[in-house]
Amino acid sequence: MARDVNFIWNYCNELTHRLWQDKRLWPSGYDVQKYLKGSSEYFSVDSTCIQQIAEEHANRRKQFKKSRLRWRVSSGAKRSLGWIPFKKGAAAYKNGCIKYAGYYFKLWDSYGLGNYELRAGNFSQDARGRWYFNVVVEIKPNVSTGEAVIGIDLGLKDVATTSEGERLENAKYYHTLEESLGKAQRAHKKSRVKALHAKIKNRRKDALHKFSTKLVAENAAIFIGNVKSTPIAKTKLAKSVLDAGWYMLKTMLEYKCASAGVVFEEIDEKYTTQTCSSCGEKPPGRPKGIAGLGIREWTCGSCGEHHDRDINAAKNILALGHQRLAGGITALSGR
Ligand SMILES: [Zn+2]
């Protein structure tokens, strides 16, 4: 099929070059398709593929302002990497295979393609000779019915704490695997260590997925702290901070909120740890700077409210989110 694609591409190349040289004509992709009408019976690819080649060729001619492009080569050292385009309706998912042009192609289906309507796409080959199936799918947005609004504080001990007091523990990922990992490391069992690290990584990803999916289903708006400005991000701890899964959690929330119609905003979390969420003061004895990192709980000297450090911060993030929705000021002042 890839050979046929190359042949058709090169035919387009020759045709458009001649039309320009002889008649000063610049045919569109649609014009070229007329020359190829009925040719699909001579090729292993289908007619949508032939149309798509003509269109792609026309787009590239326009892009590079050339009547002739590089030839596609089917063999030898300068061989072009395989490419077989198709239009919507040409490829279908059946019994774990992709059916295209009368053939069935087995594939490693990591996305559950059977759940989607397939649109246009292509088969492509990489330098190692592996083939990939690339396709645009239709996604029906699953709109969240959640009505609550929450703030999220990102941390080290707990990856995330919500203003409602829900926590995603960092230790959860490796808690039961820690001992095995230590043993394997001391015994210099490289492949075992590798496998355990992969396992921890998978558990972390799974926990983050469950946590983010639940939050998106329950809420109408989610506000999360932007940790760039915190004292932690500037220390040696920064690496473990990034490993803690903050980035992954943010990414998951971002795309899940987008498809569920939930508001998702990052909030500058400066002073959110130090400010009392009850009275808005920054009393003495509050968790402050690097030294304050170890303070898990504190009592406000102004109003007497007892705070869990992270929940208090999440509440402040939530308050700032509310202000932003109302179009107000979005940062706490640094008195
Ligand atoms: Zn207070």
Short mmCIF file of C-alpha atoms and ligand atoms in Angstrom, two decimals:
data_model
loop_
_atom_site.label_atom_id
_atom_site.label_comp_id
_atom_site.label_asym_id
_atom_site.label_seq_id
_atom_site.Cartn_x
_atom_site.Cartn_y
_atom_site.Cartn_z
CA MET A 1 0.00 0.00 0.00
CA ALA A 2 2.81 2.38 0.88
CA ARG A 3 4.35 1.68 -2.53
CA ASP A 4 1.05 2.54 -4.22
CA VAL A 5 0.81 5.75 -2.22
CA ASN A 6 4.31 6.69 -3.38
CA PHE A 7 3.39 5.88 -6.98
CA ILE A 8 0.25 8.06 -6.84
CA TRP A 9 2.15 10.88 -5.13
CA ASN A 10 4.82 10.80 -7.80
CA TYR A 11 2.15 10.81 -10.51
CA CYS A 12 0.68 13.97 -8.93
CA ASN A 13 4.19 15.42 -8.88
CA GLU A 14 4.80 14.77 -12.57
CA LEU A 15 1.34 15.98 -13.57
CA THR A 16 1.40 19.27 -11.68
CA HIS A 17 4.95 20.00 -12.84
CA ARG A 18 4.04 19.43 -16.51
CA LEU A 19 0.85 21.48 -16.29
CA TRP A 20 2.88 24.35 -14.90
CA GLN A 21 5.76 24.03 -17.38
CA ASP A 22 3.62 23.59 -20.49
CA LYS A 23 0.50 25.61 -19.76
CA ARG A 24 1.26 27.69 -16.69
CA LEU A 25 -1.60 25.93 -14.91
CA TRP A 26 -1.67 25.51 -11.12
CA PRO A 27 -4.25 22.76 -10.45
CA SER A 28 -5.91 22.43 -7.06
CA GLY A 29 -6.13 19.12 -5.22
CA TYR A 30 -9.64 18.75 -6.57
CA ASP A 31 -8.42 19.34 -10.16
CA VAL A 32 -5.77 16.65 -9.76
CA GLN A 33 -8.35 14.21 -8.39
CA LYS A 34 -10.16 14.39 -11.76
CA TYR A 35 -7.08 12.90 -13.45
CA LEU A 36 -7.08 10.07 -10.93
CA LYS A 37 -10.78 9.21 -11.21
CA GLY A 38 -11.43 5.47 -11.44
CA SER A 39 -7.80 4.59 -10.77
CA SER A 40 -8.51 2.91 -7.43
CA GLU A 41 -9.21 -0.44 -9.12
CA TYR A 42 -5.53 -0.58 -10.10
CA PHE A 43 -4.28 0.10 -6.58
CA SER A 44 -4.39 -1.64 -3.22
CA VAL A 45 -5.51 1.57 -1.47
CA ASP A 46 -9.05 2.94 -1.61
CA SER A 47 -10.39 6.01 -3.45
CA THR A 48 -10.42 8.19 -0.29
CA CYS A 49 -6.70 7.56 0.03
CA ILE A 50 -6.10 8.69 -3.56
CA GLN A 51 -8.17 11.85 -2.98
CA GLN A 52 -6.26 12.56 0.22
CA ILE A 53 -2.89 12.18 -1.51
CA ALA A 54 -3.95 14.70 -4.18
CA GLU A 55 -5.11 17.13 -1.49
CA GLU A 56 -2.00 16.75 0.64
CA HIS A 57 0.17 17.20 -2.46
CA ALA A 58 -1.70 20.41 -3.36
CA ASN A 59 -1.34 21.74 0.20
CA ARG A 60 2.41 21.12 0.20
CA ARG A 61 2.84 22.71 -3.27
CA LYS A 62 1.09 25.77 -1.94
CA GLN A 63 3.16 25.75 1.24
CA PHE A 64 6.52 25.46 -0.53
CA LYS A 65 5.44 27.41 -3.65
CA LYS A 66 6.74 24.65 -5.93
CA SER A 67 5.01 22.91 -8.85
CA ARG A 68 7.00 19.78 -8.08
CA LEU A 69 7.91 18.37 -4.67
CA ARG A 70 10.36 15.67 -3.59
CA TRP A 71 9.72 12.25 -5.04
CA ARG A 72 8.55 9.56 -2.69
CA VAL A 73 11.00 6.67 -2.77
CA SER A 74 9.88 3.07 -2.12
CA SER A 75 13.19 1.28 -1.58
CA GLY A 76 16.86 1.80 -0.80
CA ALA A 77 18.59 3.90 1.81
CA LYS A 78 16.60 7.04 0.99
CA ARG A 79 13.30 5.24 1.26
CA SER A 80 10.37 7.44 2.34
CA LEU A 81 8.74 6.40 5.60
CA GLY A 82 5.43 4.69 4.89
CA TRP A 83 2.33 6.87 4.84
CA ILE A 84 -1.19 5.81 3.92
CA PRO A 85 -3.88 8.46 4.42
CA PHE A 86 -7.62 7.86 4.42
CA LYS A 87 -10.81 9.85 4.83
CA LYS A 88 -13.72 9.51 7.23
CA GLY A 89 -15.59 6.26 6.81
CA ALA A 90 -12.72 4.41 5.11
CA ALA A 91 -11.30 2.73 8.20
CA ALA A 92 -13.44 0.84 10.71
CA TYR A 93 -12.76 -0.93 13.99
CA LYS A 94 -13.89 -4.57 13.98
CA ASN A 95 -13.10 -7.38 16.42
CA GLY A 96 -9.91 -5.82 17.67
CA CYS A 97 -8.71 -5.03 14.17
CA ILE A 98 -8.78 -2.06 11.82
CA LYS A 99 -10.56 -2.87 8.58
CA TYR A 100 -9.30 -0.82 5.70
CA ALA A 101 -9.51 -1.36 1.91
CA GLY A 102 -10.73 -4.91 2.41
CA TYR A 103 -7.89 -5.91 4.74
CA TYR A 104 -7.80 -6.46 8.49
CA PHE A 105 -4.89 -5.02 10.46
CA LYS A 106 -4.17 -6.20 13.98
CA LEU A 107 -3.16 -3.48 16.36
CA TRP A 108 -2.26 -2.86 19.97
CA ASP A 109 -5.33 -0.89 20.98
CA SER A 110 -4.28 1.26 23.92
CA TYR A 111 -7.27 3.61 23.70
CA GLY A 112 -10.28 1.33 23.30
CA LEU A 113 -11.04 2.41 19.73
CA GLY A 114 -14.26 0.39 19.71
CA ASN A 115 -15.82 3.14 21.88
CA TYR A 116 -15.28 5.86 19.30
CA GLU A 117 -16.45 6.88 15.89
CA LEU A 118 -13.39 6.95 13.64
CA ARG A 119 -12.88 9.87 11.30
CA ALA A 120 -9.99 10.74 8.95
CA GLY A 121 -6.44 9.62 9.65
CA ASN A 122 -3.50 7.66 8.33
CA PHE A 123 -1.19 4.72 8.82
CA SER A 124 2.39 5.86 9.30
CA GLN A 125 5.75 4.21 9.75
CA ASP A 126 8.65 5.27 11.95
CA ALA A 127 12.37 4.93 11.30
CA ARG A 128 12.43 1.56 13.08
CA GLY A 129 9.83 0.23 10.67
CA ARG A 130 6.99 0.19 13.18
CA TRP A 131 3.56 1.07 11.90
CA TYR A 132 1.12 3.37 13.68
CA PHE A 133 -2.57 3.97 13.20
CA ASN A 134 -3.39 7.66 13.65
CA VAL A 135 -6.99 8.70 13.68
CA VAL A 136 -9.26 11.57 14.68
CA VAL A 137 -12.11 10.43 16.91
CA GLU A 138 -15.34 12.03 17.95
CA ILE A 139 -15.71 12.54 21.69
CA LYS A 140 -19.07 13.17 23.28
CA PRO A 141 -18.46 15.57 26.15
CA ASN A 142 -19.70 14.19 29.44
CA VAL A 143 -20.89 17.33 31.20
CA SER A 144 -20.40 17.38 34.97
CA THR A 145 -23.54 17.80 37.09
CA GLY A 146 -21.49 18.77 40.13
CA GLU A 147 -22.49 22.04 41.79
CA ALA A 148 -19.83 22.46 44.47
CA VAL A 149 -16.77 24.71 44.18
CA ILE A 150 -13.40 23.78 45.68
CA GLY A 151 -9.86 24.99 46.12
CA ILE A 152 -6.84 22.68 45.96
CA ASP A 153 -3.54 23.16 47.79
CA LEU A 154 -0.57 21.21 46.42
CA GLY A 155 1.88 19.81 48.92
CA LEU A 156 4.58 17.29 49.72
CA LYS A 157 3.17 15.03 52.39
CA ASP A 158 -0.13 15.05 50.60
CA VAL A 159 0.04 15.70 46.86
CA ALA A 160 -3.18 17.60 47.07
CA THR A 161 -5.58 18.77 49.79
CA THR A 162 -8.98 20.22 49.00
CA SER A 163 -10.82 22.96 50.87
CA GLU A 164 -13.27 20.21 51.89
CA GLY A 165 -10.44 18.31 53.58
CA GLU A 166 -10.04 15.54 51.01
CA ARG A 167 -6.45 14.41 50.60
CA LEU A 168 -4.39 12.56 48.04
CA GLU A 169 -1.52 11.03 50.02
CA ASN A 170 1.87 10.88 48.41
CA ALA A 171 2.91 7.80 50.39
CA LYS A 172 -0.06 5.84 49.10
CA TYR A 173 1.74 5.17 45.84
CA TYR A 174 4.62 3.24 47.25
CA HIS A 175 3.60 2.46 50.80
CA THR A 176 3.42 -1.33 50.33
CA LEU A 177 6.18 -1.44 47.75
CA GLU A 178 8.74 0.56 49.71
CA GLU A 179 10.15 -2.43 51.54
CA SER A 180 10.54 -4.55 48.40
CA LEU A 181 12.16 -1.64 46.65
CA GLY A 182 14.70 -1.21 49.44
CA LYS A 183 15.54 -4.90 49.41
CA ALA A 184 15.98 -4.98 45.64
CA GLN A 185 18.18 -1.88 45.75
CA ARG A 186 20.44 -3.32 48.44
CA ALA A 187 20.73 -6.56 46.45
CA HIS A 188 21.56 -4.59 43.29
CA LYS A 189 18.78 -6.33 41.40
CA LYS A 190 18.57 -3.83 38.59
CA SER A 191 15.64 -5.23 36.64
CA ARG A 192 13.63 -5.76 39.84
CA VAL A 193 14.23 -2.15 40.86
CA LYS A 194 13.17 -1.01 37.42
CA ALA A 195 9.98 -3.08 37.58
CA LEU A 196 9.11 -1.76 41.05
CA HIS A 197 9.65 1.83 39.96
CA ALA A 198 7.33 1.21 37.02
CA LYS A 199 4.76 -0.25 39.40
CA ILE A 200 4.95 2.79 41.68
CA LYS A 201 4.59 5.04 38.66
CA ASN A 202 1.47 3.18 37.54
CA ARG A 203 -0.07 3.33 41.00
CA ARG A 204 0.59 7.05 41.16
CA LYS A 205 -1.04 7.59 37.79
CA ASP A 206 -4.03 5.48 38.79
CA ALA A 207 -4.48 7.37 42.08
CA LEU A 208 -4.24 10.72 40.27
CA HIS A 209 -6.83 9.60 37.71
CA LYS A 210 -9.28 8.48 40.38
CA PHE A 211 -8.79 11.65 42.44
CA SER A 212 -9.18 14.01 39.46
CA THR A 213 -12.17 12.16 37.96
CA LYS A 214 -14.02 12.31 41.28
CA LEU A 215 -13.35 16.04 41.72
CA VAL A 216 -14.51 16.86 38.19
CA ALA A 217 -17.73 14.86 38.69
CA GLU A 218 -18.54 16.63 41.97
CA ASN A 219 -17.73 20.24 41.16
CA ALA A 220 -18.73 23.13 38.94
CA ALA A 221 -15.46 25.01 39.49
CA ILE A 222 -11.99 23.96 40.66
CA PHE A 223 -9.22 26.33 41.70
CA ILE A 224 -5.68 25.10 42.17
CA GLY A 225 -2.61 26.80 43.62
CA ASN A 226 0.14 27.88 41.27
CA VAL A 227 3.19 26.72 43.18
CA LYS A 228 5.91 28.53 41.21
CA SER A 229 6.18 31.33 43.74
CA THR A 230 6.32 29.19 46.90
CA PRO A 231 9.43 28.83 49.05
CA ILE A 232 9.44 25.06 48.37
CA ALA A 233 9.85 25.49 44.61
CA LYS A 234 13.07 27.41 45.21
CA THR A 235 14.78 24.78 47.36
CA LYS A 236 16.48 21.43 46.89
CA LEU A 237 13.08 19.94 47.57
CA ALA A 238 11.96 21.18 44.18
CA LYS A 239 12.76 17.91 42.44
CA SER A 240 10.70 15.81 44.79
CA VAL A 241 7.99 18.42 44.46
CA LEU A 242 7.84 17.94 40.73
CA ASP A 243 7.97 14.18 41.15
CA ALA A 244 5.06 14.32 43.55
CA GLY A 245 2.69 14.38 40.63
CA TRP A 246 1.60 18.03 40.72
CA TYR A 247 2.15 18.48 37.04
CA MET A 248 0.31 15.29 36.16
CA LEU A 249 -2.61 16.20 38.42
CA LYS A 250 -2.91 19.66 36.87
CA THR A 251 -2.82 18.25 33.36
CA MET A 252 -5.51 15.69 34.16
CA LEU A 253 -7.76 18.25 35.82
CA GLU A 254 -7.27 20.64 32.94
CA TYR A 255 -8.44 18.29 30.19
CA LYS A 256 -11.12 16.57 32.27
CA CYS A 257 -12.60 19.93 33.31
CA ALA A 258 -12.50 21.16 29.70
CA SER A 259 -14.49 18.21 28.44
CA ALA A 260 -16.94 18.27 31.36
CA GLY A 261 -17.63 22.01 31.24
CA VAL A 262 -16.10 22.65 34.67
CA VAL A 263 -14.30 25.94 35.38
CA PHE A 264 -10.61 25.29 36.09
CA GLU A 265 -8.27 28.10 37.11
CA GLU A 266 -4.79 28.39 38.53
CA ILE A 267 -4.48 30.81 41.42
CA ASP A 268 -1.35 32.58 42.63
CA GLU A 269 -0.96 30.86 45.99
CA LYS A 270 1.32 33.48 47.52
CA TYR A 271 0.42 33.96 51.22
CA THR A 272 -2.35 31.34 51.08
CA THR A 273 -0.49 29.24 53.68
CA GLN A 274 0.14 32.21 55.97
CA THR A 275 -3.25 33.84 55.92
CA CYS A 276 -6.02 32.75 58.27
CA SER A 277 -8.96 31.67 56.14
CA SER A 278 -11.40 32.64 58.90
CA CYS A 279 -10.42 36.20 59.66
CA GLY A 280 -8.03 37.07 56.81
CA GLU A 281 -5.21 38.10 59.17
CA LYS A 282 -1.57 36.96 59.13
CA PRO A 283 -1.06 36.43 62.85
CA PRO A 284 2.25 35.67 64.58
CA GLY A 285 2.92 31.91 64.81
CA ARG A 286 1.60 31.26 61.31
CA PRO A 287 3.54 28.83 59.07
CA LYS A 288 6.00 31.03 57.25
CA GLY A 289 8.82 30.40 54.75
CA ILE A 290 11.07 27.34 54.80
CA ALA A 291 10.99 27.19 58.60
CA GLY A 292 7.23 26.91 58.45
CA LEU A 293 7.27 23.86 56.22
CA GLY A 294 7.12 21.50 59.19
CA ILE A 295 4.12 23.19 60.82
CA ARG A 296 1.13 20.96 60.09
CA GLU A 297 -1.41 22.66 62.37
CA TRP A 298 -1.66 26.11 63.87
CA THR A 299 -4.02 28.36 65.77
CA CYS A 300 -4.77 31.88 64.61
CA GLY A 301 -3.63 34.42 67.21
CA SER A 302 -6.23 36.91 65.99
CA CYS A 303 -9.47 34.96 65.92
CA GLY A 304 -8.51 31.74 67.72
CA GLU A 305 -9.46 29.43 64.84
CA HIS A 306 -7.48 26.18 64.74
CA HIS A 307 -6.19 25.30 61.27
CA ASP A 308 -4.89 22.31 59.41
CA ARG A 309 -2.16 23.97 57.40
CA ASP A 310 -3.13 22.55 53.98
CA ILE A 311 -6.90 22.80 54.32
CA ASN A 312 -6.50 26.44 55.40
CA ALA A 313 -4.40 27.12 52.28
CA ALA A 314 -6.96 25.36 50.06
CA LYS A 315 -9.73 27.50 51.59
CA ASN A 316 -7.76 30.66 50.78
CA ILE A 317 -7.23 29.42 47.21
CA LEU A 318 -10.97 28.84 46.95
CA ALA A 319 -11.70 32.36 48.22
CA LEU A 320 -9.33 33.82 45.65
CA GLY A 321 -11.05 31.75 42.96
CA HIS A 322 -14.42 33.16 43.98
CA GLN A 323 -12.97 36.66 43.73
CA ARG A 324 -11.60 35.94 40.30
CA LEU A 325 -14.99 34.68 39.08
CA ALA A 326 -16.48 37.91 40.39
CA GLY A 327 -13.76 39.87 38.59
CA GLY A 328 -12.06 41.09 41.77
CA ILE A 329 -8.52 41.14 43.08
CA THR A 330 -6.73 37.83 42.66
CA ALA A 331 -3.85 37.92 45.12
CA LEU A 332 -3.61 38.23 48.88
CA SER A 333 -1.65 41.23 50.06
CA GLY A 334 1.77 40.73 51.62
CA ARG A 335 1.54 42.73 54.80
ZN ZN B 1 -7.96 34.12 62.16
#
